[in-house]
PDB file of C-alpha atoms and ligand atoms in Angstrom:
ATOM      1  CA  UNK A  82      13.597   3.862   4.507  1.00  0.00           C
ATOM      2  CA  UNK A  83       9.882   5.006   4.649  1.00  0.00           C
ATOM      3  CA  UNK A  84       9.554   8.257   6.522  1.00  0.00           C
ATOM      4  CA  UNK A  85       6.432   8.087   8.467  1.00  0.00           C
ATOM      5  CA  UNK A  86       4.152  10.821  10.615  1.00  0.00           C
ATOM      6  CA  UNK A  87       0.917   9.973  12.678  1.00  0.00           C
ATOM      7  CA  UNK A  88       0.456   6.742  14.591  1.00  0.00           C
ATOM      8  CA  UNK A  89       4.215   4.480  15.113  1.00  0.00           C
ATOM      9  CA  UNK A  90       4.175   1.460  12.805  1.00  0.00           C
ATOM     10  CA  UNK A  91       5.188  -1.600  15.711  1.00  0.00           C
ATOM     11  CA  UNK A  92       7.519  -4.299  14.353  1.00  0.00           C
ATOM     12  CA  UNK A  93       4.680  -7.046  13.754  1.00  0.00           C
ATOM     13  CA  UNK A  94       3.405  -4.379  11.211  1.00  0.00           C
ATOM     14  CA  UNK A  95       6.325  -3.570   9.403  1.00  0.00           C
ATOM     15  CA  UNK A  96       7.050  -7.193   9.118  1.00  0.00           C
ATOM     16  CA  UNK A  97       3.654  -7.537   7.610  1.00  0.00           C
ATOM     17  CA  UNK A  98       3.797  -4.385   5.182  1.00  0.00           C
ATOM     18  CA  UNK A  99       2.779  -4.051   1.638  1.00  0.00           C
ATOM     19  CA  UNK A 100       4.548  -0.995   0.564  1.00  0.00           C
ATOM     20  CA  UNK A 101       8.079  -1.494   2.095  1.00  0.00           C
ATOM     21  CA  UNK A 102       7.714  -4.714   0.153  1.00  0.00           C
ATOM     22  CA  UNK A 103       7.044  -3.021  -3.000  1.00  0.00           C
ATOM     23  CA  UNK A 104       9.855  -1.019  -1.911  1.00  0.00           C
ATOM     24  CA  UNK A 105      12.063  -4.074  -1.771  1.00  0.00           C
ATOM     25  CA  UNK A 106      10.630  -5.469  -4.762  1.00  0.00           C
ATOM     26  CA  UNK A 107      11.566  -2.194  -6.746  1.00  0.00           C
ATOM     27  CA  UNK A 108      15.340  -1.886  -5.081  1.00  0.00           C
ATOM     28  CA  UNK A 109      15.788  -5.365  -6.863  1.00  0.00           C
ATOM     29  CA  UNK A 110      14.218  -5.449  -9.777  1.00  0.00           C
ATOM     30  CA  UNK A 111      15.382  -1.114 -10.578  1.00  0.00           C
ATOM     31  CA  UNK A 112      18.702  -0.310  -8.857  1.00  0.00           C
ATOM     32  CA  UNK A 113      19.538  -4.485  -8.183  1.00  0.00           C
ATOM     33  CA  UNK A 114      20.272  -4.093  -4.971  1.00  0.00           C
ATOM     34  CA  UNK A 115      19.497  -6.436  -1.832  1.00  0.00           C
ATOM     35  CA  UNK A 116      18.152  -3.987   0.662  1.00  0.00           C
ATOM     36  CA  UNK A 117      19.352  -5.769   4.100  1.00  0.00           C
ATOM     37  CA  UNK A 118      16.403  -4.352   6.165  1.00  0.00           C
ATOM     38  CA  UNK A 119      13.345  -2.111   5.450  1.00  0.00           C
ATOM     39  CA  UNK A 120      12.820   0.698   7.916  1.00  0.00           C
ATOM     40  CA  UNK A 121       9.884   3.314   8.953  1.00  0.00           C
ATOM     41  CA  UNK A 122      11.217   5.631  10.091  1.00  0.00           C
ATOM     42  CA  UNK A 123       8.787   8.135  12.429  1.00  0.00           C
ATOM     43  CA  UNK A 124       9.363  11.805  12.221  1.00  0.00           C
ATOM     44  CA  UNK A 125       7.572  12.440  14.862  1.00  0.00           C
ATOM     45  CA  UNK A 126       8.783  10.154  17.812  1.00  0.00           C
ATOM     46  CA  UNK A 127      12.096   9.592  15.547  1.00  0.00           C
ATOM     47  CA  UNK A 128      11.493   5.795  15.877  1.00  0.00           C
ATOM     48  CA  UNK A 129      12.743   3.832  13.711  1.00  0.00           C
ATOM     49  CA  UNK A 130      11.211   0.576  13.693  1.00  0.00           C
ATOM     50  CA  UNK A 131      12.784  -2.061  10.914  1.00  0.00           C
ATOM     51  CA  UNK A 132      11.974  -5.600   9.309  1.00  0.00           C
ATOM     52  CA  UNK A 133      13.537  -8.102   6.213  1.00  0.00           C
ATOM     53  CA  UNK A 134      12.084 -10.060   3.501  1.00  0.00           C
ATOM     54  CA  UNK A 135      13.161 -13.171   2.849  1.00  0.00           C
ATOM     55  CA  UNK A 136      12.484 -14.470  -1.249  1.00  0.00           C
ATOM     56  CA  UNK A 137       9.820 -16.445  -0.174  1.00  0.00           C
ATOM     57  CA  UNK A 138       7.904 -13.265   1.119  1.00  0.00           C
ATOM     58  CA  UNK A 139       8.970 -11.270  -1.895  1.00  0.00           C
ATOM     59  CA  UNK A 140       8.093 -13.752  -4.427  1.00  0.00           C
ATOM     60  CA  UNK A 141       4.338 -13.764  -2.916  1.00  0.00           C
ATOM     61  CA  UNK A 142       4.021 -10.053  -3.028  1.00  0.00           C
ATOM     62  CA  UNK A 143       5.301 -10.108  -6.614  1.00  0.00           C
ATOM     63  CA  UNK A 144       2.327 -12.983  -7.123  1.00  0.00           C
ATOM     64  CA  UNK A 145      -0.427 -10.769  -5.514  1.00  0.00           C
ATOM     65  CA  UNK A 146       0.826  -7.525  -7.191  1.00  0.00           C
ATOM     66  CA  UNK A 147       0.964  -9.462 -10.625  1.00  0.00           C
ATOM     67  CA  UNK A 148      -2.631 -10.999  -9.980  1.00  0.00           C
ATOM     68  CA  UNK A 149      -4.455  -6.986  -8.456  1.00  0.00           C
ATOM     69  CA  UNK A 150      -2.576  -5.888 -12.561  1.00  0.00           C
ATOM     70  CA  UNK A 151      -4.014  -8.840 -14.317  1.00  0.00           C
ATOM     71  CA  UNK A 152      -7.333  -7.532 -12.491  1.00  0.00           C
ATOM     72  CA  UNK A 153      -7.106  -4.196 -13.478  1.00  0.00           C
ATOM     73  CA  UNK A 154      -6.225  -4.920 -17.071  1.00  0.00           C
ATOM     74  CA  UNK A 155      -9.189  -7.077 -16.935  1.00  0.00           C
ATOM     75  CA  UNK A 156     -11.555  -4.322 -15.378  1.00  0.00           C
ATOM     76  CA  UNK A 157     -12.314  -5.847 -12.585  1.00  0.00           C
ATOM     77  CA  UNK A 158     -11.276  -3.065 -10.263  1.00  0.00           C
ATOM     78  CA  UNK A 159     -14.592  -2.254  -8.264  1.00  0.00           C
ATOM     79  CA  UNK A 160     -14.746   0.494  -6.312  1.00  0.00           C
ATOM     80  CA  UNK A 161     -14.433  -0.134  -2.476  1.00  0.00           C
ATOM     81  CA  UNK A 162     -15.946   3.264  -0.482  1.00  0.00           C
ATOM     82  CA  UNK A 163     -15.129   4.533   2.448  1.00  0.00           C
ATOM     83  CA  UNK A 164     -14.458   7.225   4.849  1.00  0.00           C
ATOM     84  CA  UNK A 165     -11.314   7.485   2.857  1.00  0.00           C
ATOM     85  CA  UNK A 166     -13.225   8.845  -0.262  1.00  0.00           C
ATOM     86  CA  UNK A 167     -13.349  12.419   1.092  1.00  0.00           C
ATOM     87  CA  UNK A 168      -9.190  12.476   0.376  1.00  0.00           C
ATOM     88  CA  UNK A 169      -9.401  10.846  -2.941  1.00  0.00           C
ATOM     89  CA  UNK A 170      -8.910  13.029  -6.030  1.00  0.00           C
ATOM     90  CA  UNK A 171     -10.685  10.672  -8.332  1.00  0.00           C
ATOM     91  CA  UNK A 172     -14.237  11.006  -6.304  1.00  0.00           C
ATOM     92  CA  UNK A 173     -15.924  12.703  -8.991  1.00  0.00           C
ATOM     93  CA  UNK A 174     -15.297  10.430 -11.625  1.00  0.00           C
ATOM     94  CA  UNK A 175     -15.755   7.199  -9.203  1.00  0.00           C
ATOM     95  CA  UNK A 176     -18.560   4.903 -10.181  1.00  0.00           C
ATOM     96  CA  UNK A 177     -19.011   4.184  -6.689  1.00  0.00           C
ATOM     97  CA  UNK A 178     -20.184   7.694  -6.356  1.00  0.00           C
ATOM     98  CA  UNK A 179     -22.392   7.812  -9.318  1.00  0.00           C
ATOM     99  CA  UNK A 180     -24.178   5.192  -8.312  1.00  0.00           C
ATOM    100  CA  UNK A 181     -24.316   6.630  -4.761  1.00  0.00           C
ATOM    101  CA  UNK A 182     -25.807   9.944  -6.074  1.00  0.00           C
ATOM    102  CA  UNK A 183     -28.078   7.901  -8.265  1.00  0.00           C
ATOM    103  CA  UNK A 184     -29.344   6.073  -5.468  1.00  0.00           C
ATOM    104  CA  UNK A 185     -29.611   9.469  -3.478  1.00  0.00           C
ATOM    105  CA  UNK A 186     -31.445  11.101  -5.988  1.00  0.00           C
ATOM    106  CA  UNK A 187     -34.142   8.460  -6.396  1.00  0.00           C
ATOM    107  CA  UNK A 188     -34.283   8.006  -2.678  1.00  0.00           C
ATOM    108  CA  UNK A 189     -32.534   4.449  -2.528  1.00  0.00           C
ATOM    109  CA  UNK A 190     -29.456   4.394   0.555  1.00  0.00           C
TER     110      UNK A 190
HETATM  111  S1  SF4 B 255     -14.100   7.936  -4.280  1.00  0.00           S
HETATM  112 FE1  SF4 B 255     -14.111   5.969  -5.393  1.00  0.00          FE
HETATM  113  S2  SF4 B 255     -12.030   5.740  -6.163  1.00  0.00           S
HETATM  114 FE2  SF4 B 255     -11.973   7.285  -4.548  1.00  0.00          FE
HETATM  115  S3  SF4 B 255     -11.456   6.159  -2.684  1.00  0.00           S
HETATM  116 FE3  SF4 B 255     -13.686   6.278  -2.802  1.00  0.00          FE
HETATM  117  S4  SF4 B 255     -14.317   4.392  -3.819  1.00  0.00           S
HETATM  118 FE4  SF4 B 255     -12.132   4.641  -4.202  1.00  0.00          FE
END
C-alpha cells in the first residue's frame, strides 16, 4: 500500500508502476512474502486504486533495476535536468548545474 496525495493514479498506471514494483520486489526478496495486489491508496479522494505482478513483470524490473546499478557503479549516471531540479537537495553539487553556471557565466545557454 502506497499512500498517495495530488493527482489519482488510474489503474493503467498502477499496472504500469515502477515503485510499487520495487515494492513487490522488496516484500519478496526482505519479508518473503507474495503481496497479492499492490495498492495506491489516495488520501485525498480516499481512492484506492490496485494492480498485480505476475513473475514475468517482476523478473524485468529486477533486470532494469540490476542494469540502472551496474550503470551507476560504472559512472555512467548523467545528470538529466529539469523543472524538478528546484526540489532536489543535491543541486549544488550536480554537474548538470556546474556546467549550467559555467555556461551562464561565459554567456553560452
Ligand atoms: S539538480 Fe542535478 S541531480 Fe538534482 S534533479 Fe536536477 S539534474 Fe538531477
Amino acid at each position: 500500500m502506497d499512500y498517495k496525495t495530488g493527482k489519482p493514479k488510474d489503474e493503467d498506471k498502477t499496472k504500469k508502476d515502477l515503485q510499487l514494483s520495487v515494492y513487490a520486489l522488496a516484500a519478496r526478496e526482505v519479508f518473503d512474502w507474495n503481496p497479492a495486489r499492490l495498492t495506491f491508496y489516495n488520501l485525498q479522494t480516499n481512492q484506492a486504486v490496485s494492480a498485480a505482478r505476475d513473475d514475468k513483470k517482476l523478473n524485468k524490473v529486477r533486470a532494469e533495476i540490476q542494469e540502472a546499478a551496474a550503470d551507476i557503479r560504472a559512472g555512467k549516471f548523467p545528470p538529466k535536468p529539469g523543472f524538478w531540479c528546484k526540489y532536489c537537495d543535491y543541486e549544488s553539487i550536480c554537474p548538470a548545474r556546474e556546467q549550467g553556471a559555467a555556461a551562464s557565466a561565459s554567456g553560452e545557454e
